[in-house]
CSV table of C-alpha atoms in Angstrom, one decimal:
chain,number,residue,atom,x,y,z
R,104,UNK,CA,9.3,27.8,29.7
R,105,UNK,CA,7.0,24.9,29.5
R,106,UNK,CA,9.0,21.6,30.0
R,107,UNK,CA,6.5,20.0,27.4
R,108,UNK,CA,7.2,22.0,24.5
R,109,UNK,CA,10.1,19.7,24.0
R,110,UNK,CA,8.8,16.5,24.7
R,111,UNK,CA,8.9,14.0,21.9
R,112,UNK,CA,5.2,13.4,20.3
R,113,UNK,CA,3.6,10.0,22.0
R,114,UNK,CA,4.3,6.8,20.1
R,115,UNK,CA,1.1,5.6,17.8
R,116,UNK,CA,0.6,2.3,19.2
R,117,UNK,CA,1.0,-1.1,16.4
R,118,UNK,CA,-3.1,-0.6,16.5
R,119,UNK,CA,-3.4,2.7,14.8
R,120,UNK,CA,-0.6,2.0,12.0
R,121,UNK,CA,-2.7,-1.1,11.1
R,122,UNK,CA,-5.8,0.4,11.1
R,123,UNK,CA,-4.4,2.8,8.3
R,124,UNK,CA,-3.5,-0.3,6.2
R,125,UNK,CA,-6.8,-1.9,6.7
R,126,UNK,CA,-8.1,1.4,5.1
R,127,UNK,CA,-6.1,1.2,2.0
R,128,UNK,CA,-6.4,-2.7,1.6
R,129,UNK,CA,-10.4,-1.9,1.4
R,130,UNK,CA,-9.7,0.4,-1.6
R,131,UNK,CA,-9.0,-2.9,-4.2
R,132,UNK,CA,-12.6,-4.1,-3.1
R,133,UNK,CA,-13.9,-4.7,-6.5
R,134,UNK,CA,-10.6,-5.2,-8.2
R,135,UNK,CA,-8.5,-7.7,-6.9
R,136,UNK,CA,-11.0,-11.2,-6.1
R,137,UNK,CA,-10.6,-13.6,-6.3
R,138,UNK,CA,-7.3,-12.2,-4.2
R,139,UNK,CA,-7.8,-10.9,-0.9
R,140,UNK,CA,-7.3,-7.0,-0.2
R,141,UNK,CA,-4.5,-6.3,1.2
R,142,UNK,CA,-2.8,-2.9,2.8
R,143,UNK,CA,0.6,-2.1,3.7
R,144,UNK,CA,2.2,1.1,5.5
R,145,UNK,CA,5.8,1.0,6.2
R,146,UNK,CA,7.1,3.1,9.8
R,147,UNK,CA,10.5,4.6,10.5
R,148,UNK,CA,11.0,6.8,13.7
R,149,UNK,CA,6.9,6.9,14.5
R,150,UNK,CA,6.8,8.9,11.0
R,151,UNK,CA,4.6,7.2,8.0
R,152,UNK,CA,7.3,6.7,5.1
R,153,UNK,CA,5.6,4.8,2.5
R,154,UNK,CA,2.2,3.2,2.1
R,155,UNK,CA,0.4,0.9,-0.4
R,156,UNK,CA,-2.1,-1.7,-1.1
R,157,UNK,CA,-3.3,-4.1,-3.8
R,158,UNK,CA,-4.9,-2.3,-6.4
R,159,UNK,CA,-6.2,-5.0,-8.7
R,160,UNK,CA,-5.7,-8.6,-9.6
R,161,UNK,CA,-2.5,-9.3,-11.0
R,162,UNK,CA,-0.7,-5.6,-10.0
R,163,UNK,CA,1.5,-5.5,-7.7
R,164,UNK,CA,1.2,-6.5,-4.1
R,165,UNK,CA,0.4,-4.2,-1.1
R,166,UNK,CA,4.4,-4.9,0.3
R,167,UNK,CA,5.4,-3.9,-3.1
R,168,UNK,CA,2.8,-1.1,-3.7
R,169,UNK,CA,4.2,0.5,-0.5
R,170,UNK,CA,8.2,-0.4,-1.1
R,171,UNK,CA,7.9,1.6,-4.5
R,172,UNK,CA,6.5,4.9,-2.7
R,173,UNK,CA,9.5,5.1,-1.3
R,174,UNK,CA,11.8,8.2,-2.3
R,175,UNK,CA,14.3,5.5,-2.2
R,176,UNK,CA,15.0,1.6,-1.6
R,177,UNK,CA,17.2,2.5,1.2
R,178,UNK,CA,14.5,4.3,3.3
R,179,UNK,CA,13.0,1.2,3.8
R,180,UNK,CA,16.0,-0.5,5.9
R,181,UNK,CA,15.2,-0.4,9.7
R,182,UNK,CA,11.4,0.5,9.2
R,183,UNK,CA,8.5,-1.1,10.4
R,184,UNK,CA,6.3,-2.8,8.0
R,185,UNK,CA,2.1,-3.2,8.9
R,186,UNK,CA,0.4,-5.8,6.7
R,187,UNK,CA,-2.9,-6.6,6.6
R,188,UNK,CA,-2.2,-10.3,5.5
R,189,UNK,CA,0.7,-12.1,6.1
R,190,UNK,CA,3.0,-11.8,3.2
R,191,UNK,CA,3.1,-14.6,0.0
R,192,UNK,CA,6.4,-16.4,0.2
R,193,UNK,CA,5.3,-18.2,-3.3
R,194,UNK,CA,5.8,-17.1,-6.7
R,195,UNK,CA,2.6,-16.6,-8.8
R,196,UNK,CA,1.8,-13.9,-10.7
R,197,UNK,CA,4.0,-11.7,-9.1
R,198,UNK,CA,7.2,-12.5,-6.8
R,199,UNK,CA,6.9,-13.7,-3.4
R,200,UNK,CA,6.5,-10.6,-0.9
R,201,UNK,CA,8.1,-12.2,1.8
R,202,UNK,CA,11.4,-11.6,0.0
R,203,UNK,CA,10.9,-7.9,-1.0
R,204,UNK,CA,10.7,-7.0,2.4
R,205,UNK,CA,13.7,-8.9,3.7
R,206,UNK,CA,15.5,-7.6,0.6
R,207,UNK,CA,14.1,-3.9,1.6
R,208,UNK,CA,15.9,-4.8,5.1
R,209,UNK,CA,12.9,-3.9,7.3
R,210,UNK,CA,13.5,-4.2,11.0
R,211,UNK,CA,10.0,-5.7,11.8
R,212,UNK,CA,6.6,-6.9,10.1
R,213,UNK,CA,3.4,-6.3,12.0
R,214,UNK,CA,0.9,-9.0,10.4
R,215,UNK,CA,-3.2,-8.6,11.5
R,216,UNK,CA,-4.4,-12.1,9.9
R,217,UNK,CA,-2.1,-15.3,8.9
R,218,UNK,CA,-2.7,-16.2,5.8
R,219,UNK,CA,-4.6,-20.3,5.3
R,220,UNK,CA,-4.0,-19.7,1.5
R,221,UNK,CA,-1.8,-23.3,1.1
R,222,UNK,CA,0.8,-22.4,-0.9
R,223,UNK,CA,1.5,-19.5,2.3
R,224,UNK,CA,-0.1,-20.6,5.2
R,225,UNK,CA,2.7,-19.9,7.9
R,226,UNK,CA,5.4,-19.8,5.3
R,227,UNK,CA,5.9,-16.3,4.8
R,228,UNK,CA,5.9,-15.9,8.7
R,229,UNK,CA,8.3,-18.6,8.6
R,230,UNK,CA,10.8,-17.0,6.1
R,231,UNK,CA,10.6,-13.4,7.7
R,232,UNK,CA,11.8,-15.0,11.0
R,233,UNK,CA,14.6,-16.9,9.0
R,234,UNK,CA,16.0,-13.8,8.1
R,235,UNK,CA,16.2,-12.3,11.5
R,236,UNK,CA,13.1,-9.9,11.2
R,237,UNK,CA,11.0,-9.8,14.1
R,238,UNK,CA,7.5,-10.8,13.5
R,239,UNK,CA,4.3,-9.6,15.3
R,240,UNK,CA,0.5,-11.2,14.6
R,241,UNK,CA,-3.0,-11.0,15.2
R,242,UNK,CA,-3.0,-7.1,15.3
R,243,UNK,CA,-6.8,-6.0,14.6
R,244,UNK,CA,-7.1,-9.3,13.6
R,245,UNK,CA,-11.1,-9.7,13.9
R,246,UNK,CA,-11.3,-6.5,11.7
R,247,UNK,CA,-8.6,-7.9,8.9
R,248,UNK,CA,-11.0,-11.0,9.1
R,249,UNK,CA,-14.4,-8.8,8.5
R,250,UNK,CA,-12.4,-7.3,5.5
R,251,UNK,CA,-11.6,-10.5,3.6
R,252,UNK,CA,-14.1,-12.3,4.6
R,253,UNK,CA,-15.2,-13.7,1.2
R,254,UNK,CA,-11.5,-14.8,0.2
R,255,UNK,CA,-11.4,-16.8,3.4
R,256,UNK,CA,-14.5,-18.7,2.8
R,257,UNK,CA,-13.4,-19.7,-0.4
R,258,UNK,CA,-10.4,-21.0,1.1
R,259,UNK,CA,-11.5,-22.7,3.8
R,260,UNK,CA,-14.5,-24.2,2.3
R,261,UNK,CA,-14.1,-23.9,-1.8
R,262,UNK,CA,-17.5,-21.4,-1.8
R,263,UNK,CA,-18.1,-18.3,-2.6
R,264,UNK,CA,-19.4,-15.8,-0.1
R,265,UNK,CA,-23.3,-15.0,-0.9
R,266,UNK,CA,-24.8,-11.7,-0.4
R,267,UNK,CA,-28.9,-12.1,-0.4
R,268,UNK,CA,-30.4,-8.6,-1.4
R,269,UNK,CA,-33.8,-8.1,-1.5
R,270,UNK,CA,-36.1,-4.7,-1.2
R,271,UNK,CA,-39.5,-4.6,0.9
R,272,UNK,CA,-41.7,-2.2,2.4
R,273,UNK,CA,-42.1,-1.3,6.4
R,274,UNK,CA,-44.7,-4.6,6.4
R,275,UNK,CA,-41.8,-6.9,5.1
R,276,UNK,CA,-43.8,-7.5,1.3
R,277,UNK,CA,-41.4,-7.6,-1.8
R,278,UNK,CA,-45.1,-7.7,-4.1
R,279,UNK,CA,-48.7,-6.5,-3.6
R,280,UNK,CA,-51.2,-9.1,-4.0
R,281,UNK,CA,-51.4,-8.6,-7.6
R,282,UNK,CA,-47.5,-9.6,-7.8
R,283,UNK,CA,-46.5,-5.5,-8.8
R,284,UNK,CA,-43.2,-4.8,-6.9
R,285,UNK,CA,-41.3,-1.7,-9.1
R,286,UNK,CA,-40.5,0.3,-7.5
R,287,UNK,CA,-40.6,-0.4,-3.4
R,288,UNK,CA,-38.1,2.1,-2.8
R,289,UNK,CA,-35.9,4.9,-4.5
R,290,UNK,CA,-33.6,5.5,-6.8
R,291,UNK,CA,-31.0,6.7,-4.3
R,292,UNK,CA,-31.2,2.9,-3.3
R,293,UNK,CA,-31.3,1.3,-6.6
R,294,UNK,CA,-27.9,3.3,-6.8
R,295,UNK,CA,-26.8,1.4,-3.8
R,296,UNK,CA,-27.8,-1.8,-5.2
R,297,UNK,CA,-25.8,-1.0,-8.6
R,298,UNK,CA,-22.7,-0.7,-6.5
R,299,UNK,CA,-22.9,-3.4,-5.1
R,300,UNK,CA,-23.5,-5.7,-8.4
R,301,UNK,CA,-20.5,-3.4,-9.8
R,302,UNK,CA,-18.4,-5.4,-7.2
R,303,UNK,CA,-19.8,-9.0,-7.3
R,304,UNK,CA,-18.3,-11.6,-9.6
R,305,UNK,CA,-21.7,-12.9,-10.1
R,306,UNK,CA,-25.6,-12.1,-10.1
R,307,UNK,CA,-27.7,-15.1,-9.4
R,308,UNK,CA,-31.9,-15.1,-10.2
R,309,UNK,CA,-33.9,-18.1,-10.4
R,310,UNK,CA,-36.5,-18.4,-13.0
R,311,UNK,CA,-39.4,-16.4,-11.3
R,312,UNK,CA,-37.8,-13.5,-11.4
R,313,UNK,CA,-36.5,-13.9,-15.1
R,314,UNK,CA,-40.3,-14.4,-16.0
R,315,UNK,CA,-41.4,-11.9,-14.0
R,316,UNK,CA,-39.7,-8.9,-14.2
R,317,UNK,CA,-37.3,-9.4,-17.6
R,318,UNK,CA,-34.2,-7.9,-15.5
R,319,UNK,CA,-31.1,-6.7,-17.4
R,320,UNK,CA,-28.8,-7.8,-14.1
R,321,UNK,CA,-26.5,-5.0,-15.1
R,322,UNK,CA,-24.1,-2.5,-12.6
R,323,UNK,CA,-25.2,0.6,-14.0
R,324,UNK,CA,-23.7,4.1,-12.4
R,325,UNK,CA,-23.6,7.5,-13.0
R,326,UNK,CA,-20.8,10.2,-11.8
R,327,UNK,CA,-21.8,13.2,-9.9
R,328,UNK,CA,-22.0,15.0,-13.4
R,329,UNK,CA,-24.6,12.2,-13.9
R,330,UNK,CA,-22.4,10.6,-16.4
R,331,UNK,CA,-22.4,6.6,-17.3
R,332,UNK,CA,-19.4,4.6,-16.1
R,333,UNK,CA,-17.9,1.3,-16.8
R,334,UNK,CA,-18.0,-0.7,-13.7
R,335,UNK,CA,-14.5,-2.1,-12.6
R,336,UNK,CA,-16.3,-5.4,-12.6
R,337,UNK,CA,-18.9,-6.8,-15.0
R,338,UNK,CA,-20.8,-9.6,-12.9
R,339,UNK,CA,-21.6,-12.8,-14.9
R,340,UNK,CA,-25.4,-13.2,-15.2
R,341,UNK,CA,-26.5,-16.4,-13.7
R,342,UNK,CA,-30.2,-18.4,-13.7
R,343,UNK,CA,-30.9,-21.4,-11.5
R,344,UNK,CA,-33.2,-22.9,-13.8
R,345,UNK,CA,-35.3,-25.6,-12.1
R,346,UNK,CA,-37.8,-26.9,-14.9
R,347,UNK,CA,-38.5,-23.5,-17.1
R,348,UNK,CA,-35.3,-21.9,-19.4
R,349,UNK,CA,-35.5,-18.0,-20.1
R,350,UNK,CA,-36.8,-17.2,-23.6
R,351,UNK,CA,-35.3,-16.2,-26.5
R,352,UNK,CA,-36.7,-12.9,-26.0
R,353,UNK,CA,-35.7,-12.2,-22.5
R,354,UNK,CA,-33.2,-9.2,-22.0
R,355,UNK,CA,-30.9,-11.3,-20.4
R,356,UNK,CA,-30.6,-13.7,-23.9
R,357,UNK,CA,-30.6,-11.1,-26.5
R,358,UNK,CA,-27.4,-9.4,-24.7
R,359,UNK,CA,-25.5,-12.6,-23.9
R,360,UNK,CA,-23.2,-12.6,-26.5
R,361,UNK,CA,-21.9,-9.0,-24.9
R,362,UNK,CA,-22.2,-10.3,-20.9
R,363,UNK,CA,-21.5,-13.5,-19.6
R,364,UNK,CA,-24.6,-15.5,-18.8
R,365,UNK,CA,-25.0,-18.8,-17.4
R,366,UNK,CA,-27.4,-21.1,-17.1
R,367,UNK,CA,-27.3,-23.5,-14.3
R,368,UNK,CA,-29.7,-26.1,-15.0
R,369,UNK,CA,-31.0,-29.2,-13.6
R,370,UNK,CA,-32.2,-32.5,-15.7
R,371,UNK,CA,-35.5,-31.5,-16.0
R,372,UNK,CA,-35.0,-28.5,-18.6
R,373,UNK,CA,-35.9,-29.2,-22.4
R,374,UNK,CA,-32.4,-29.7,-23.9
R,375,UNK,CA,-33.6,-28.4,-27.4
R,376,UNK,CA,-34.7,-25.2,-26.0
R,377,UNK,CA,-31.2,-25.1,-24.1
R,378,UNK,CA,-29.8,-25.5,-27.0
R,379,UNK,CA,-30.7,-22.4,-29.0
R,380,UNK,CA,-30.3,-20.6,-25.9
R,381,UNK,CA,-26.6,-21.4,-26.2
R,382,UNK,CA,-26.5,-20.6,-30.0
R,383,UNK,CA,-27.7,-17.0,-28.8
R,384,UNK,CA,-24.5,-16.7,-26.7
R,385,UNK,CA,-25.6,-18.7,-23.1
R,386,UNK,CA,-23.3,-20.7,-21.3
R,387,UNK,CA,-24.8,-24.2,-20.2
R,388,UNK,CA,-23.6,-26.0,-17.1
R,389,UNK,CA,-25.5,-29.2,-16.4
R,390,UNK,CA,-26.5,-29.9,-12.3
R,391,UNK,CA,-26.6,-33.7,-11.5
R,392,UNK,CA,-29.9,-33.1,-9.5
R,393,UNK,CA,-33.7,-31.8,-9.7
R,394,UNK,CA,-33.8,-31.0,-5.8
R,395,UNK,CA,-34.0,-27.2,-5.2
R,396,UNK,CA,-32.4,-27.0,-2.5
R,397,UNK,CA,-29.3,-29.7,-3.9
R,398,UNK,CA,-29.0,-27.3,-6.8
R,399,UNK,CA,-28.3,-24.3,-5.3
R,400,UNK,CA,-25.3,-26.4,-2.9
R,401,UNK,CA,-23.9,-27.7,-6.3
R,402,UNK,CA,-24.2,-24.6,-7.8
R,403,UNK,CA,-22.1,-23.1,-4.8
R,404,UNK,CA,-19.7,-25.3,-5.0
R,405,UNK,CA,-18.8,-25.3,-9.2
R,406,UNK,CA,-19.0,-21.4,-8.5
R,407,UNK,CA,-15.8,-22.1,-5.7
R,408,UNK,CA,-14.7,-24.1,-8.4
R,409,UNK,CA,-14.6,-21.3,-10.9
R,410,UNK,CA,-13.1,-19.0,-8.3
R,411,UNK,CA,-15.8,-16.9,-7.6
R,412,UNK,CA,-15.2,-15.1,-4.2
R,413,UNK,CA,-18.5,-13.1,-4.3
R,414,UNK,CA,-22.2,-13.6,-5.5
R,415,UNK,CA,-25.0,-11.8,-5.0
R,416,UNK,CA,-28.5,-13.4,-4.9
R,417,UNK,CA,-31.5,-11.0,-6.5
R,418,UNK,CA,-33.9,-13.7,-7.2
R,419,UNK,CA,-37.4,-13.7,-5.3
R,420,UNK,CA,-38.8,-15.4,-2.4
R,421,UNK,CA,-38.4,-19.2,-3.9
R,422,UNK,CA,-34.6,-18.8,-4.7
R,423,UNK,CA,-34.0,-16.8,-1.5
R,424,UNK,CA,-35.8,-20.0,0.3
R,425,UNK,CA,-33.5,-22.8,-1.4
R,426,UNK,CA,-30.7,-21.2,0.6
R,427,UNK,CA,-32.4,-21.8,4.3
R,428,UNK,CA,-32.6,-24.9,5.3
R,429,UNK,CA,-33.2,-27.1,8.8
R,430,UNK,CA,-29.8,-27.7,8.4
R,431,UNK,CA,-28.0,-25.1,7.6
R,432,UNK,CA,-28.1,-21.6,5.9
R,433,UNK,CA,-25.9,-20.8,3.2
R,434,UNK,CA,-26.3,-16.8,3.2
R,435,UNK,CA,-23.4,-14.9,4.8
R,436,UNK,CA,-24.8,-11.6,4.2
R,437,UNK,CA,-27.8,-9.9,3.6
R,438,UNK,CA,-28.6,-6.1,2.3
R,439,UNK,CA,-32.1,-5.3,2.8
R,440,UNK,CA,-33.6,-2.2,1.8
R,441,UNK,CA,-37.0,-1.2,3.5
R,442,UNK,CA,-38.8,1.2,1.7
R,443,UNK,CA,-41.3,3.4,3.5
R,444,UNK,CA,-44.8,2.4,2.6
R,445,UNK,CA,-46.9,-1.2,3.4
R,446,UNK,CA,-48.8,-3.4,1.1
R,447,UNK,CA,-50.5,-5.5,3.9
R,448,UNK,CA,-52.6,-8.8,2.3
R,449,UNK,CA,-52.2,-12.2,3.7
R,450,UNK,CA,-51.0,-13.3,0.0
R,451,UNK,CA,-48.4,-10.4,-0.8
R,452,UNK,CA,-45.4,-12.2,-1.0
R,453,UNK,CA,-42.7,-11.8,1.6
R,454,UNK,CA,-38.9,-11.4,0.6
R,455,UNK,CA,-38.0,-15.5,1.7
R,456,UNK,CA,-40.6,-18.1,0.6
R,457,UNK,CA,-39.6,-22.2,0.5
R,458,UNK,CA,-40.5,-24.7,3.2
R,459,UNK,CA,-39.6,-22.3,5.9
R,460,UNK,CA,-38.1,-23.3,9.6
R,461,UNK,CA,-40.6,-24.6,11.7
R,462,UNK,CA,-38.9,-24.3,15.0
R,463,UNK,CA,-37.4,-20.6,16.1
R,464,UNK,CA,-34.2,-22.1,17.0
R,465,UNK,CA,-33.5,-23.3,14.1
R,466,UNK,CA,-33.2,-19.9,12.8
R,467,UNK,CA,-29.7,-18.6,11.5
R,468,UNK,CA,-28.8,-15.5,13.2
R,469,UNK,CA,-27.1,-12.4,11.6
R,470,UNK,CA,-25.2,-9.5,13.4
R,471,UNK,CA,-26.1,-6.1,12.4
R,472,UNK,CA,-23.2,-4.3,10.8
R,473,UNK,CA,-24.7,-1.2,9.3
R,474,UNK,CA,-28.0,0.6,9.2
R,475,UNK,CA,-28.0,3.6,6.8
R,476,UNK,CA,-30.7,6.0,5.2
R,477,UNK,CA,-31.2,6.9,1.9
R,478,UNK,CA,-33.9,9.4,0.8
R,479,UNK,CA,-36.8,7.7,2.5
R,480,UNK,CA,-35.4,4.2,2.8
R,481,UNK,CA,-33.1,2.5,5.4
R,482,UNK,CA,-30.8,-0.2,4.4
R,483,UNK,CA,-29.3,-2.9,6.6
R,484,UNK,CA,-26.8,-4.7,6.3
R,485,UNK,CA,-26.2,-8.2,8.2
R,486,UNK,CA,-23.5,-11.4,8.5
R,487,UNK,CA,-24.2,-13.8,9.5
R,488,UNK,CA,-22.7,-15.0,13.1
């Protein structure tokens, strides 16, 4: 008889239980900001018992989520609980889940990231321990990190996280010589690209590309039966606007009073024409300076204001270059989708135009986190480091 056959399966170890709740914390991308995503799976006798995560802003949290899967309240006493962020101890819009786990008497909490959100920061930790439950942190914590990235950079620093997309071919040119750019690659990417402004809380386009290419800025997808669907997120439409307002008859004015759309607009602009730009539906929001590259900080910082976690830059070369500076670079991310054909020209444009850096290390560097392939275009997909 083989002495194995009755051997107790191995234990999972702490890492795979919260890799599980990393998985379900990324399902409320979209739907929770500015909150973070959070997971929770709760563990009793190395079996999975109950699971959850925050689905969207103001539902119930993950600890919650997970507590009510449960067959019963009493199942939870003794388990383990794997949380992707350290619980809230504060009451907000929903009660504070430090206290429905030490009410569900769990045995132990396994936390991946402490929480720097003021109103927690330690304090959930803190409460869990006062009530006896044992308290483990930093499990996958770099990953947990990756996941809410955006919500801790508005934290930390009151700005959102910006996402620069841009589309060129295998010669790095977003425009021939004669300025034509649709379409550099497919519609499998433009698909893509929809996604991701279904998920943003806002577009942002300077006025080159308004002129330009008259863009809509919407999130529109289509099912597998190739039917329309409403976006979890509609994405306020924002233009830097330097010297030169949209017109009247731009796509993005004659459907502002059904999408939010916001011009962000320096001293310079004609304040008449601003004005019948808001009578069509636009919001207004004055900038205290004329310098490009001041404009797009202060617009960072009223976004972090309004508690905007994500924004996604689709302007052209000019906007892209007001966010690299000597200084500093204000893009976290960048999507760039390389279509495959050239352009070549000494004047096509190239995806970042401005001053430009004139010494190599002054260059901001970016870690490669994904390269994938659709059709006949490759899309990457950086953070910066």
């Amino acid at each position: 008889m083989d002495s194995k056959a009755n051997q107790e399966p191995a234990a999972c170890s702490d890492e795979h239980w919260m890799q599980i709740a990393l998985s379900l914390a990324a399902r409320g991308q979209g739907a929770v900001e500015p909150n973070p995503m959070v997971g929770c799976v709760l563990v009793k006798d190395q079996q999975l018992i109950g699971q959850g995560y925050h689905h969207a802003f103001g539902l119930d949290h993950a600890e919650v989520d997970a507590l009510k899967s449960l067959a019963s309240a009493a199942e939870a006493e003794g388990a383990t609980a794997y949380v992707t962020l350290e619980p809230c101890c504060h009451h907000g819009k929903t009660p504070p889940c430090s206290e429905a786990l030490i009410a569900a008497k769990v045995r132990r909490v396994v936390i991946a990231l402490a929480d720097p959100f003021p109103k927690v920061s330690g304090g959930g930790i803190e409460q869990l321990k006062q009530a006896g439950i044992d308290v483990t942190l930093g499990v996958l914590q770099q990953q947990a990190e990756a996941l809410n990235a955006p919500y801790l950079k508005l934290v930390r620093t009151g700005m959102p996280w910006v996402i620069a997309k841009w589309a060129m071919t295998a010669d790095g040119k977003i425009a021939t010589v004669m300025g034509e750019s649709q379409w550099i690659t497919g519609q499998q990417s433009r698909h893509q690209v929809h996604l991701l402004r279904s998920r943003v809380d806002a577009i942002v386009v300077g006025m080159g590309t308004v002129a330009a290419d008259d863009p809509l800025l919407t999130a529109r997808i289509n099912n597998q039966e190739s039917q329309s669907v409403q976006p979890a997120r509609v994405a306020q439409r924002i233009v830097l606007c330097h010297k030169r307002l949209p017109s009247s008859d731009a796509k993005l004015m004659q459907t502002a009073t059904k999408i939010p759309t916001w011009l962000y607009c320096s001293p310079l602009v004609d304040s008449e024409q601003l004005r019948v730009l808001q009578e069509m539906g636009a919001q207004a929001v004055s900038l205290s300076t004329s310098d490009q590259s001041l404009m797009v900080r202060e617009l960072l910082t009223k976004l972090g204001d309004a508690k905007l976690s994500n924004i996604m830059i689709e302007g052209g070369g000019e906007l892209l270059g007001s966010f690299i500076h000597t200084q500093h670079c204000l893009i976290d991310e960048c999507h760039v989708y390389v279509g495959a054909t050239l352009f070549g020209g000494k004047q096509a444009s190239g995806p970042i135009a401005g001053l430009g850096l004139p010494h190599l290390d002054q260059a901001p560097r970016f870690d490669l986190q994904s390269v994938d392939s659709f059709g006949q275009d490759v899309r990457m997909i950086l953070r910066r480091i």
